[in-house]
Coordinates of C-alpha atoms in Angstrom, one line a residue:
Chain A
M1 CA -24.5 -11.4 -33.9
R2 CA -25.9 -13.2 -30.3
A3 CA -25.6 -11.0 -27.3
V4 CA -26.2 -13.5 -23.8
T5 CA -28.6 -9.8 -22.6
I6 CA -29.9 -9.1 -19.0
T7 CA -33.5 -7.5 -19.6
D8 CA -35.0 -5.9 -15.5
E9 CA -32.2 -9.3 -14.6
I10 CA -33.9 -11.9 -17.1
L11 CA -31.1 -13.3 -19.0
S12 CA -31.9 -14.2 -22.5
V13 CA -29.8 -15.2 -26.3
Q14 CA -31.1 -12.7 -28.4
D15 CA -29.9 -10.5 -32.2
R16 CA -28.6 -7.6 -32.5
A17 CA -26.3 -5.6 -34.7
T18 CA -22.8 -7.1 -35.3
P19 CA -20.2 -4.1 -34.0
L20 CA -17.2 -2.7 -36.1
P21 CA -14.0 -1.8 -35.5
E22 CA -13.1 1.1 -34.5
S23 CA -9.0 1.9 -35.3
G24 CA -7.0 -0.1 -33.6
C25 CA -9.6 -2.3 -32.8
V26 CA -10.2 -5.8 -33.6
L27 CA -14.0 -7.6 -34.1
V28 CA -13.3 -11.2 -33.0
A29 CA -15.5 -14.6 -32.9
V30 CA -15.7 -15.4 -29.8
A31 CA -15.5 -19.4 -29.2
G32 CA -15.5 -19.2 -25.8
A33 CA -17.1 -16.2 -22.6
G34 CA -16.0 -17.3 -19.3
L35 CA -18.3 -16.7 -16.4
N36 CA -17.7 -14.5 -12.9
G37 CA -19.0 -13.1 -10.0
A38 CA -19.7 -9.9 -11.2
D39 CA -21.9 -10.9 -14.1
I40 CA -23.8 -12.4 -11.4
M41 CA -24.0 -9.3 -9.4
Q42 CA -24.7 -7.3 -12.9
R43 CA -28.1 -9.6 -13.8
R44 CA -29.2 -8.5 -10.4
G45 CA -28.4 -4.6 -11.0
L46 CA -25.6 -4.2 -8.4
Y47 CA -22.3 -4.5 -10.9
P48 CA -23.3 -1.8 -14.4
A49 CA -20.8 -2.0 -16.9
P50 CA -18.2 0.8 -16.5
P51 CA -19.0 3.5 -18.9
G52 CA -18.6 2.7 -23.0
W53 CA -18.8 -0.9 -22.8
P54 CA -22.3 -2.4 -23.5
V55 CA -25.0 -1.5 -20.9
D56 CA -26.9 -5.3 -21.0
V57 CA -24.5 -8.0 -22.2
P58 CA -22.1 -8.9 -19.6
G59 CA -19.2 -11.0 -20.1
L60 CA -15.7 -10.2 -18.8
E61 CA -13.6 -12.5 -21.0
F62 CA -13.6 -13.9 -24.1
A63 CA -10.8 -16.5 -26.4
G64 CA -12.0 -16.2 -30.5
T65 CA -10.2 -15.9 -33.8
I66 CA -10.0 -12.5 -35.0
E67 CA -12.9 -11.6 -38.1
A68 CA -11.7 -8.1 -39.0
L69 CA -9.1 -5.3 -38.2
G70 CA -10.4 -1.8 -37.5
P71 CA -7.6 1.2 -39.5
D72 CA -3.9 2.0 -37.5
V73 CA -4.2 -2.5 -36.3
E74 CA -1.2 -3.8 -36.2
G75 CA 0.2 -6.7 -35.1
F76 CA -2.4 -9.1 -35.7
R77 CA -4.5 -10.8 -38.6
V78 CA -7.6 -12.1 -39.3
G79 CA -7.8 -15.5 -38.4
D80 CA -4.6 -14.9 -34.7
R81 CA -6.7 -17.0 -31.5
V82 CA -7.0 -13.8 -29.9
M83 CA -7.8 -13.4 -25.7
G84 CA -8.5 -11.2 -23.2
I85 CA -11.0 -8.7 -20.8
V86 CA -13.1 -6.4 -21.7
G87 CA -15.5 -3.8 -19.3
G88 CA -18.0 -5.8 -20.5
G89 CA -20.4 -7.4 -23.9
A90 CA -17.3 -11.2 -24.0
Q91 CA -21.0 -13.9 -24.1
A92 CA -21.8 -13.4 -27.6
S93 CA -21.1 -14.4 -30.3
H94 CA -18.8 -11.2 -30.8
V95 CA -16.5 -8.6 -29.4
T96 CA -15.1 -5.7 -30.4
T97 CA -11.4 -5.0 -28.3
D98 CA -8.7 -2.6 -28.3
A99 CA -5.6 -5.1 -29.8
T100 CA -3.1 -3.8 -27.1
T101 CA -5.5 -5.6 -24.8
L102 CA -5.3 -9.0 -26.5
L103 CA -2.5 -11.9 -25.1
R104 CA -2.3 -14.7 -27.9
V105 CA -4.3 -17.6 -27.4
P106 CA -0.9 -20.2 -26.3
D107 CA -1.9 -23.6 -30.0
S108 CA -1.8 -26.2 -27.3
L109 CA -4.5 -24.8 -25.4
D110 CA -8.1 -25.0 -27.0
L111 CA -9.9 -22.5 -27.5
V112 CA -13.0 -22.2 -26.3
V113 CA -10.8 -23.1 -23.0
A114 CA -9.1 -20.2 -23.3
G115 CA -11.5 -18.3 -23.0
G116 CA -11.6 -18.7 -19.1
F117 CA -7.9 -17.5 -19.2
P118 CA -8.4 -13.5 -19.1
E119 CA -10.3 -12.3 -16.5
A120 CA -9.6 -14.2 -13.3
F121 CA -5.6 -14.7 -13.9
T122 CA -5.2 -11.0 -15.2
T123 CA -7.4 -10.5 -11.4
A124 CA -4.0 -12.2 -10.3
F125 CA -1.8 -11.9 -11.6
D126 CA -2.5 -7.9 -11.4
A127 CA -3.0 -8.1 -7.6
I128 CA 0.2 -10.6 -7.2
V129 CA 2.6 -8.9 -8.9
N130 CA 1.2 -5.5 -9.4
Q131 CA -0.1 -4.6 -6.1
G132 CA 1.7 -7.2 -3.3
F133 CA 5.2 -7.2 -5.4
L134 CA 5.7 -10.8 -4.5
L135 CA 9.5 -11.9 -4.6
P136 CA 10.3 -15.5 -4.8
G137 CA 10.6 -18.0 -1.5
E138 CA 8.0 -15.2 -0.3
R139 CA 5.1 -16.6 1.9
L140 CA 2.2 -15.4 -0.5
L141 CA -1.5 -17.4 1.0
V142 CA -4.7 -16.7 -1.3
T143 CA -8.1 -17.0 1.0
G144 CA -11.0 -18.4 -1.2
A145 CA -9.1 -20.2 -3.4
A146 CA -11.2 -22.9 -5.0
G147 CA -12.3 -20.0 -7.8
G148 CA -11.5 -19.0 -11.0
V149 CA -9.1 -16.1 -9.0
G150 CA -8.1 -18.8 -6.5
T151 CA -6.8 -21.1 -8.8
A152 CA -5.1 -18.8 -10.9
A153 CA -3.6 -16.8 -7.6
I154 CA -2.4 -20.5 -6.5
Q155 CA -0.5 -21.2 -9.7
I156 CA 0.7 -18.0 -10.7
G157 CA 2.1 -18.4 -6.9
R158 CA 3.5 -21.4 -7.7
L159 CA 5.1 -19.7 -11.3
L160 CA 6.6 -17.2 -9.5
G161 CA 8.7 -19.2 -6.7
A162 CA 6.4 -18.2 -3.5
D163 CA 5.8 -20.8 -1.3
V164 CA 1.7 -21.1 -1.2
T165 CA -0.9 -21.3 1.3
A166 CA -4.3 -21.5 0.1
S167 CA -7.7 -21.0 2.4
V168 CA -10.7 -22.2 1.1
R169 CA -13.5 -24.1 4.2
D170 CA -14.3 -27.2 1.3
L171 CA -10.9 -29.2 1.8
S172 CA -12.3 -31.7 0.1
R173 CA -10.5 -29.5 -2.2
R174 CA -7.6 -30.3 -0.8
D175 CA -6.2 -32.9 -4.0
E176 CA -7.2 -30.3 -7.0
L177 CA -5.4 -27.5 -5.0
V178 CA -1.7 -29.2 -3.8
A179 CA -2.2 -30.4 -7.6
L180 CA -2.3 -26.6 -9.0
G181 CA 0.5 -25.3 -6.5
A182 CA 0.0 -25.4 -3.2
N183 CA 1.9 -25.8 -0.3
R184 CA -0.4 -26.6 2.6
V185 CA -4.5 -26.2 1.8
V186 CA -5.6 -25.2 5.6
N187 CA -9.6 -23.8 6.6
P188 CA -10.0 -20.7 7.4
D189 CA -9.5 -21.1 11.3
D190 CA -5.9 -23.0 11.0
V191 CA -4.9 -19.6 7.8
K192 CA -3.8 -18.0 11.9
D193 CA -1.2 -21.1 12.3
A194 CA 0.4 -21.5 9.3
G195 CA 1.4 -18.2 9.2
P196 CA 3.1 -15.6 8.6
Y197 CA 2.5 -14.2 5.4
D198 CA 4.2 -11.8 2.6
V199 CA 1.2 -11.3 0.3
V200 CA -2.4 -12.0 1.3
V201 CA -4.5 -12.3 -2.1
E202 CA -7.7 -12.0 0.0
L203 CA -10.9 -13.0 -2.0
V204 CA -12.8 -13.7 0.3
G205 CA -13.2 -10.1 3.0
A206 CA -13.6 -8.9 6.4
A207 CA -14.4 -11.5 7.6
S208 CA -11.5 -13.3 6.2
L209 CA -9.3 -10.7 7.5
T210 CA -10.1 -10.1 10.7
N211 CA -10.8 -14.1 11.7
G212 CA -6.6 -14.3 11.1
V213 CA -5.6 -13.1 8.4
L214 CA -4.1 -9.7 9.7
A215 CA -2.8 -11.4 12.5
A216 CA -0.7 -13.5 10.9
L217 CA 1.7 -11.0 8.7
N218 CA 4.9 -10.2 8.3
E219 CA 7.1 -8.0 8.9
F220 CA 5.8 -5.4 5.3
A221 CA 3.6 -7.8 4.5
R222 CA 1.5 -6.5 1.7
V223 CA -2.3 -7.5 1.8
V224 CA -4.7 -7.3 -1.3
V225 CA -8.6 -7.5 -1.4
I226 CA -10.1 -8.5 -4.4
G227 CA -13.3 -10.2 -3.1
V228 CA -15.1 -9.3 -0.3
G229 CA -17.8 -12.0 0.1
G230 CA -17.1 -11.9 3.7
G231 CA -17.7 -8.8 4.6
T232 CA -16.5 -5.3 3.2
K233 CA -16.3 -3.6 7.3
A234 CA -13.0 -5.0 8.4
E235 CA -11.2 -3.4 11.6
V236 CA -8.3 -3.3 11.7
N237 CA -5.7 -2.7 14.2
L238 CA -3.9 0.2 12.9
L239 CA -1.2 0.3 15.2
G240 CA -0.3 -3.2 14.1
M241 CA -0.3 -1.9 10.8
M242 CA 2.6 1.0 12.1
A243 CA 4.5 -2.3 13.9
G244 CA 4.5 -4.6 10.7
R245 CA 5.1 -1.8 8.2
I246 CA 1.6 -4.1 6.6
T247 CA 0.3 -2.7 3.6
L248 CA -3.6 -2.9 2.9
T249 CA -4.3 -2.4 -0.5
G250 CA -8.1 -3.3 -2.3
S251 CA -8.7 -2.6 -6.3
T252 CA -11.0 -3.9 -9.0
L253 CA -10.0 -4.6 -12.9
R254 CA -13.0 -3.6 -14.6
A255 CA -13.3 0.1 -14.6
R256 CA -10.0 0.2 -15.7
S257 CA -8.7 2.2 -18.7
R258 CA -7.1 0.7 -22.1
E259 CA -3.7 1.3 -21.5
E260 CA -3.7 0.2 -17.8
K261 CA -5.2 -3.7 -19.2
A262 CA -2.3 -3.2 -22.5
G263 CA 0.0 -2.7 -19.7
I264 CA -0.5 -5.6 -18.3
A265 CA -1.5 -7.7 -20.5
A266 CA 2.1 -7.4 -22.5
A267 CA 3.6 -7.9 -18.7
M268 CA 1.3 -11.6 -18.9
K269 CA 2.0 -12.1 -22.3
Q270 CA 6.2 -11.8 -20.7
V271 CA 5.9 -13.9 -17.7
L272 CA 2.7 -16.4 -18.6
L273 CA 2.3 -17.6 -21.6
P274 CA 5.0 -19.2 -21.9
A275 CA 3.4 -21.9 -18.8
L276 CA 0.1 -21.9 -20.6
A277 CA 1.8 -22.8 -23.1
E278 CA 3.8 -25.5 -21.8
G279 CA 1.4 -26.2 -20.1
T280 CA 2.6 -25.3 -16.1
L281 CA -0.5 -22.7 -15.9
S282 CA -3.9 -24.7 -16.4
V283 CA -6.7 -23.4 -16.5
P284 CA -9.3 -25.3 -14.1
V285 CA -12.8 -26.5 -15.8
L286 CA -16.1 -27.0 -14.5
A287 CA -19.0 -26.9 -17.1
R288 CA -19.4 -25.8 -20.5
Y289 CA -22.5 -24.4 -21.4
S290 CA -24.2 -23.4 -24.6
L291 CA -25.6 -19.9 -24.9
D292 CA -28.5 -20.9 -25.2
T293 CA -28.2 -22.6 -22.0
V294 CA -26.8 -19.8 -20.5
N295 CA -29.8 -19.4 -17.6
E296 CA -28.4 -22.9 -16.0
A297 CA -24.8 -21.4 -16.5
Y298 CA -25.7 -18.8 -13.8
E299 CA -27.5 -20.6 -12.4
R300 CA -24.1 -23.0 -11.3
F301 CA -22.7 -20.7 -10.9
S302 CA -24.5 -19.1 -8.3
A303 CA -24.8 -22.2 -6.6
G304 CA -21.3 -22.6 -5.0
S305 CA -19.4 -25.2 -4.3
K306 CA -17.4 -25.1 -7.3
L307 CA -13.4 -25.6 -8.5
G308 CA -12.5 -24.6 -12.2
K309 CA -14.0 -22.4 -14.9
I310 CA -17.9 -21.7 -15.8
I311 CA -17.6 -21.5 -19.6
L312 CA -20.4 -20.2 -22.5
E313 CA -19.4 -21.9 -25.2
V314 CA -20.4 -19.9 -28.2
Chain B
M1 CA 29.1 12.0 29.8
R2 CA 25.7 13.5 31.2
A3 CA 22.6 11.4 30.4
V4 CA 18.6 11.6 31.2
T5 CA 18.3 8.9 32.6
I6 CA 14.6 6.9 33.4
T7 CA 14.5 4.8 36.1
D8 CA 11.0 3.4 37.6
E9 CA 9.0 6.5 34.9
I10 CA 11.1 9.5 36.6
L11 CA 13.5 11.4 34.5
S12 CA 16.6 12.5 35.9
V13 CA 19.9 13.5 34.1
Q14 CA 23.0 10.9 35.5
D15 CA 26.9 10.9 34.8
R16 CA 28.1 7.6 33.5
A17 CA 31.6 6.3 31.0
T18 CA 31.4 8.2 27.9
P19 CA 31.4 4.7 24.6
L20 CA 34.5 4.5 22.3
P21 CA 32.9 4.6 18.8
E22 CA 33.1 1.1 17.2
S23 CA 33.4 0.7 13.5
G24 CA 32.2 2.7 11.2
C25 CA 30.9 5.2 14.1
V26 CA 31.0 7.9 15.8
L27 CA 31.2 10.0 18.8
V28 CA 29.5 13.1 18.6
A29 CA 29.2 15.7 22.3
V30 CA 25.3 16.6 21.5
A31 CA 24.1 20.5 20.8
G32 CA 20.8 20.0 20.8
A33 CA 18.4 16.5 21.2
G34 CA 14.6 17.0 19.3
L35 CA 11.8 15.8 22.2
N36 CA 9.4 13.5 20.5
G37 CA 5.7 11.6 21.7
A38 CA 7.9 8.3 21.9
D39 CA 10.2 10.5 24.2
I40 CA 7.2 10.4 26.5
M41 CA 5.9 6.6 26.0
Q42 CA 9.5 5.4 26.7
R43 CA 8.7 7.2 29.9
R44 CA 6.1 5.8 31.0
G45 CA 7.1 2.5 29.8
L46 CA 5.3 1.7 26.7
Y47 CA 7.6 1.4 24.1
P48 CA 11.3 0.6 25.3
A49 CA 13.8 0.6 23.0
P50 CA 15.3 -1.3 20.2
P51 CA 17.3 -3.7 20.8
G52 CA 21.1 -2.3 20.1
W53 CA 19.9 1.4 21.6
P54 CA 20.2 1.9 25.6
V55 CA 17.6 0.7 27.2
D56 CA 17.3 4.4 30.2
V57 CA 17.8 7.4 28.2
P58 CA 15.3 8.5 25.7
G59 CA 15.5 10.6 22.9
L60 CA 15.7 9.7 19.2
E61 CA 17.6 12.9 17.2
F62 CA 20.8 15.2 17.8
A63 CA 23.0 17.6 15.9
G64 CA 25.9 17.8 17.8
T65 CA 29.4 18.0 16.4
I66 CA 31.0 15.4 15.9
E67 CA 34.6 14.1 19.1
A68 CA 35.9 11.2 17.5
L69 CA 35.7 8.2 14.6
G70 CA 35.5 5.2 15.3
P71 CA 37.6 2.7 12.5
D72 CA 36.2 3.0 8.8
V73 CA 35.0 5.9 9.7
E74 CA 34.6 8.0 5.7
G75 CA 33.1 11.3 4.7
F76 CA 33.4 12.6 8.2
R77 CA 36.5 15.3 10.7
V78 CA 36.3 15.8 13.9
G79 CA 34.6 18.7 14.1
D80 CA 32.3 17.8 11.5
R81 CA 28.3 19.6 12.3
V82 CA 26.6 16.5 11.5
M83 CA 23.0 16.1 12.9
G84 CA 20.9 12.0 12.9
I85 CA 18.4 9.8 14.2
V86 CA 19.2 6.9 16.8
G87 CA 16.8 4.2 18.2
G88 CA 17.5 6.5 21.5
G89 CA 20.6 7.9 23.4
A90 CA 20.7 11.9 22.4
Q91 CA 19.1 12.9 25.6
A92 CA 22.5 12.9 26.5
S93 CA 25.8 14.6 26.4
H94 CA 27.1 12.3 24.1
V95 CA 26.2 9.9 21.7
T96 CA 27.6 7.8 19.2
T97 CA 25.9 6.5 16.1
D98 CA 26.7 4.4 12.5
A99 CA 28.3 7.3 10.4
T100 CA 25.8 6.5 7.4
T101 CA 23.3 7.5 9.3
L102 CA 24.4 10.7 9.0
L103 CA 23.4 14.2 7.8
R104 CA 25.4 17.6 7.4
V105 CA 24.5 21.0 9.2
P106 CA 23.5 23.8 7.0
D107 CA 26.1 26.2 8.4
S108 CA 23.2 28.8 8.5
L109 CA 21.8 26.3 10.4
D110 CA 21.5 26.9 14.9
L111 CA 22.7 24.2 16.2
V112 CA 20.6 24.0 18.7
V113 CA 18.0 23.8 16.2
A114 CA 19.1 21.4 14.0
G115 CA 18.4 19.0 17.1
G116 CA 14.7 19.4 16.0
F117 CA 15.5 18.4 12.5
P118 CA 16.1 14.6 12.4
E119 CA 13.4 12.3 14.1
A120 CA 9.6 14.6 12.2
F121 CA 11.6 15.1 8.9
T122 CA 13.2 11.7 8.5
T123 CA 9.2 10.6 9.1
A124 CA 7.3 12.7 7.4
F125 CA 10.0 12.5 4.4
D126 CA 9.8 9.0 4.4
A127 CA 5.9 8.5 4.9
I128 CA 5.1 11.1 2.1
V129 CA 8.3 9.5 -0.5
N130 CA 8.7 6.2 0.6
Q131 CA 5.2 4.9 1.4
G132 CA 3.4 8.0 -0.1
F133 CA 4.8 8.6 -3.6
L134 CA 3.9 11.4 -3.6
L135 CA 4.2 13.9 -7.1
P136 CA 4.3 17.1 -8.1
G137 CA 0.6 18.5 -8.2
E138 CA -0.6 15.9 -6.0
R139 CA -3.3 17.1 -3.3
L140 CA -1.5 16.0 0.4
L141 CA -3.3 16.2 3.5
V142 CA -1.5 16.4 7.0
T143 CA -3.7 15.3 9.9
G144 CA -3.3 16.7 13.1
A145 CA -0.3 19.0 11.1
A146 CA 0.3 21.2 14.5
G147 CA 2.4 18.8 15.2
G148 CA 6.8 18.9 15.1
V149 CA 6.0 15.9 11.8
G150 CA 2.9 18.1 10.9
T151 CA 4.4 21.3 10.4
A152 CA 8.1 18.8 8.7
A153 CA 5.3 17.2 6.4
I154 CA 3.5 20.2 5.8
Q155 CA 6.8 22.2 3.9
I156 CA 8.0 18.5 2.6
G157 CA 4.7 18.8 0.9
R158 CA 5.0 22.6 -1.2
L159 CA 8.6 21.7 -1.4
L160 CA 7.7 19.1 -3.3
G161 CA 5.6 20.4 -5.4
A162 CA 2.3 19.1 -4.2
D163 CA -1.2 21.6 -2.7
V164 CA -0.9 21.2 0.8
T165 CA -4.3 20.8 3.2
A166 CA -3.7 20.8 6.8
S167 CA -5.7 19.5 9.1
V168 CA -5.2 20.8 13.0
R169 CA -8.6 21.1 16.0
D170 CA -7.1 24.7 16.9
L171 CA -7.6 26.4 14.0
S172 CA -5.3 29.9 16.1
R173 CA -2.1 28.3 14.0
R174 CA -4.2 29.3 10.4
D175 CA -1.8 31.8 9.9
E176 CA 1.9 30.0 11.3
L177 CA 1.2 27.1 9.0
V178 CA -0.1 27.9 6.2
A179 CA 3.4 30.6 6.4
L180 CA 5.6 27.0 6.6
G181 CA 3.3 26.4 3.3
A182 CA -0.1 25.4 3.9
N183 CA -2.5 25.8 0.5
R184 CA -5.2 25.4 3.3
V185 CA -5.6 25.0 7.1
V186 CA -9.1 23.4 7.6
N187 CA -10.3 22.0 11.0
P188 CA -10.7 18.1 11.0
D189 CA -15.0 18.4 10.5
D190 CA -14.1 20.1 7.1
V191 CA -11.9 17.5 6.1
K192 CA -14.0 16.1 4.0
D193 CA -15.3 19.3 2.1
A194 CA -11.6 20.1 1.3
G195 CA -10.9 16.7 -0.2
P196 CA -10.1 14.7 -2.2
Y197 CA -6.7 14.3 -1.7
D198 CA -4.1 12.3 -2.9
V199 CA -1.5 11.2 -0.6
V200 CA -3.2 11.3 3.7
V201 CA -0.2 12.0 6.4
E202 CA -2.5 10.0 8.8
L203 CA -0.8 11.5 12.1
V204 CA -4.3 10.8 14.6
G205 CA -5.5 7.8 13.5
A206 CA -8.4 5.9 13.6
A207 CA -10.6 8.1 14.4
S208 CA -9.7 10.5 12.2
L209 CA -9.7 7.8 9.6
T210 CA -13.3 7.6 9.6
N211 CA -14.7 10.6 10.5
G212 CA -13.5 12.2 6.4
V213 CA -10.7 11.2 5.9
L214 CA -11.4 7.7 4.2
A215 CA -14.2 9.5 2.1
A216 CA -12.5 12.2 0.8
L217 CA -9.8 10.0 -1.6
N218 CA -8.7 10.5 -5.1
E219 CA -8.6 7.6 -7.1
F220 CA -5.1 5.9 -6.2
A221 CA -4.8 7.2 -3.2
R222 CA -2.0 6.6 -0.6
V223 CA -2.8 6.8 3.4
V224 CA 0.0 6.3 5.2
V225 CA -0.5 6.1 8.8
I226 CA 1.9 7.1 11.2
G227 CA 0.1 8.2 14.2
V228 CA -3.0 7.7 16.6
G229 CA -3.5 9.2 19.9
G230 CA -7.1 9.5 17.8
G231 CA -7.0 5.7 18.8
T232 CA -5.7 2.5 16.9
K233 CA -9.1 0.8 16.1
A234 CA -10.5 1.6 12.1
E235 CA -13.1 0.4 10.9
V236 CA -12.2 0.6 6.2
N237 CA -15.2 -0.3 3.6
L238 CA -12.7 -2.6 1.5
L239 CA -15.5 -2.2 -1.2
G240 CA -14.2 1.8 -1.0
M241 CA -11.2 0.6 -0.7
M242 CA -11.4 -1.2 -4.3
A243 CA -13.4 1.4 -5.8
G244 CA -10.8 3.9 -5.7
R245 CA -7.8 1.1 -5.7
I246 CA -6.7 3.7 -2.3
T247 CA -3.2 1.7 0.0
L248 CA -3.4 2.3 3.6
T249 CA 0.0 1.5 4.8
G250 CA 1.1 2.7 8.1
S251 CA 5.0 2.8 10.5
T252 CA 7.5 3.4 12.4
L253 CA 10.6 5.0 11.9
R254 CA 12.8 3.6 15.4
A255 CA 13.1 0.6 14.9
R256 CA 14.2 -0.1 11.3
S257 CA 18.0 -1.1 10.2
R258 CA 21.3 1.1 9.9
E259 CA 21.3 0.2 5.8
E260 CA 17.2 1.2 5.8
K261 CA 18.1 4.6 8.1
A262 CA 21.4 5.3 5.5
G263 CA 19.4 4.9 2.2
I264 CA 16.7 7.6 3.9
A265 CA 19.4 9.8 4.4
A266 CA 20.5 10.1 1.1
A267 CA 17.2 10.5 -0.3
M268 CA 16.9 13.6 2.5
K269 CA 20.5 14.8 1.8
Q270 CA 19.8 15.4 -2.0
V271 CA 16.9 16.4 -1.5
L272 CA 15.7 18.2 1.3
L273 CA 19.4 20.0 3.1
P274 CA 19.3 22.2 0.1
A275 CA 16.4 23.7 0.5
L276 CA 17.2 23.9 4.5
A277 CA 20.3 25.3 4.3
E278 CA 18.9 28.2 2.4
G279 CA 15.9 28.0 4.7
T280 CA 12.8 27.0 2.5
L281 CA 12.3 24.3 4.8
S282 CA 13.0 25.5 8.8
V283 CA 12.6 23.9 12.3
P284 CA 9.7 25.7 14.3
V285 CA 11.0 26.3 18.0
L286 CA 8.6 26.1 20.4
A287 CA 11.0 26.1 23.5
R288 CA 14.3 25.4 24.5
Y289 CA 15.9 23.2 28.1
S290 CA 18.6 23.2 29.8
L291 CA 19.2 19.2 30.6
D292 CA 18.6 19.9 33.8
T293 CA 15.0 21.2 33.7
V294 CA 14.4 18.5 31.2
N295 CA 11.0 17.7 33.4
E296 CA 9.8 20.7 33.1
A297 CA 10.5 20.0 28.6
Y298 CA 9.2 16.9 29.0
E299 CA 6.0 18.6 30.8
R300 CA 6.2 21.1 28.6
F301 CA 5.6 18.3 25.5
S302 CA 3.1 16.9 27.4
A303 CA 0.7 19.8 27.2
G304 CA -0.2 19.9 23.8
S305 CA -1.5 22.5 22.2
K306 CA 2.0 23.6 20.6
L307 CA 3.5 24.3 17.4
G308 CA 7.0 23.7 17.5
K309 CA 9.4 21.3 18.3
I310 CA 11.0 21.3 22.7
I311 CA 14.2 20.3 21.9
L312 CA 16.9 20.2 24.5
E313 CA 19.7 22.1 24.7
V314 CA 23.5 20.8 25.9

């Protein structure tokens, strides 16, 4: 198989042995694999793969076709169109993964585009549902809303019946974000005035929290931190948290157990896949790159100012 | 009735009309009413009573005997021994409150001593169970453990099968805290070495969080802030919270709705009252004061360095 490979922070495409699927696993011929911020960090040596995953092949998400089944796989057949998240190794022609963590790709969705669905939507779904406990009619704030997770969070919030406020630095994105489901799009400086919020998907980090978010919360608000590009050290007012009964939490998806990923996939299958099949949810795509132009893809991602996913097409 | 009354930060005992119980409420002849930090703050004008409660009569907890029933009260009779929390007004010869928030006082418990049970145990129970989701076998840290809520939290943690670490500045309290159920008693400087913890009942605040607690957490730890005497502004490392999937939350009990207080009381009735009746849970009492010596009681409370409740005996 061919695999994007990191050697001393340099990306190349190398040939290596195609793995055989172990018990409960499948071998997937990858059609598309989305880029994520974690890949950029991993290339810089800042975010090593968790134990059990390839150390030098980046890629947290993929969509493709099942090429072989390991022993004891139930519910899937060779040729099935599937997508999923992995701890690494997705930016390759082939990837093996546990079948319980897979989602089926709706017939209506392009298989390459589907490679940009799993990571952002799983991250946003887990933050909003499993950590944020969003209820219909509640007010959801998504900061740093123009990225992959942000646009997924806007769509999921709208799908679940929330009133969605999207915060972005570049207000020229307004129309696109409204089209995805945002009830309003605000500049970070106006986050406080557009509040209060019940659930916050915090994709920026410390600067965002202290410059408005923490002062714009409803009682019982849940603030879920899943991005810290805007700083990691935040000063919180404990008395304010107590008075408002605020919950501040954070997580990453990558290092989670197979069982937990399977649990999230099962919930997404029920809640998100019908909407994805109908087109209520969509994967905004900024650009596709072939494996051979992986360096250009990473450069484009790092340049920022993007709305939509960058996807490697295999 | 006679009531402790705050006038321009001065305490006195004054006569006022005994209230009639409204629908669903009872009139209780108070036998004992515990002191709490909130009373001290309220006297200083820093913590006004929430709407619907007496503005000038302190007291968040009581035990006594039902003297009269309002309309539509079910399950209680005149003469029943009861205890409960209120938004204010408990430091008086009589108090009216909603019957659904009452707990019965076990026959084995002195009625005056019972007046020091509800506030601390309800606060600790809510923090540990409803916010901390403590499971048997998990490791519980209680900071500032020598006070009323701290000693309640130690006992509840032990009752629920946790391994309990108590942090106190004055290690001469060690034997008393071990007798209440602490597996170990440490100085705040040694909190980190005795970790990691799954649930933290944080009774000190910012200084405690940043000087050890936040660096001594297990994955999925839940930190519940319910005291901030050691500072209200805490710097948290968001990346650490994400990596450890930490939850930081806080609350106060006083302003909660009748419905929520009734819900907590129902859970405490099931989980705590049998243990209180058997003596597995106890209310450590430092001193009792008559209503007429209320100023001495407040001075003793404010002097600190205490283990056990100060209770006004009516």
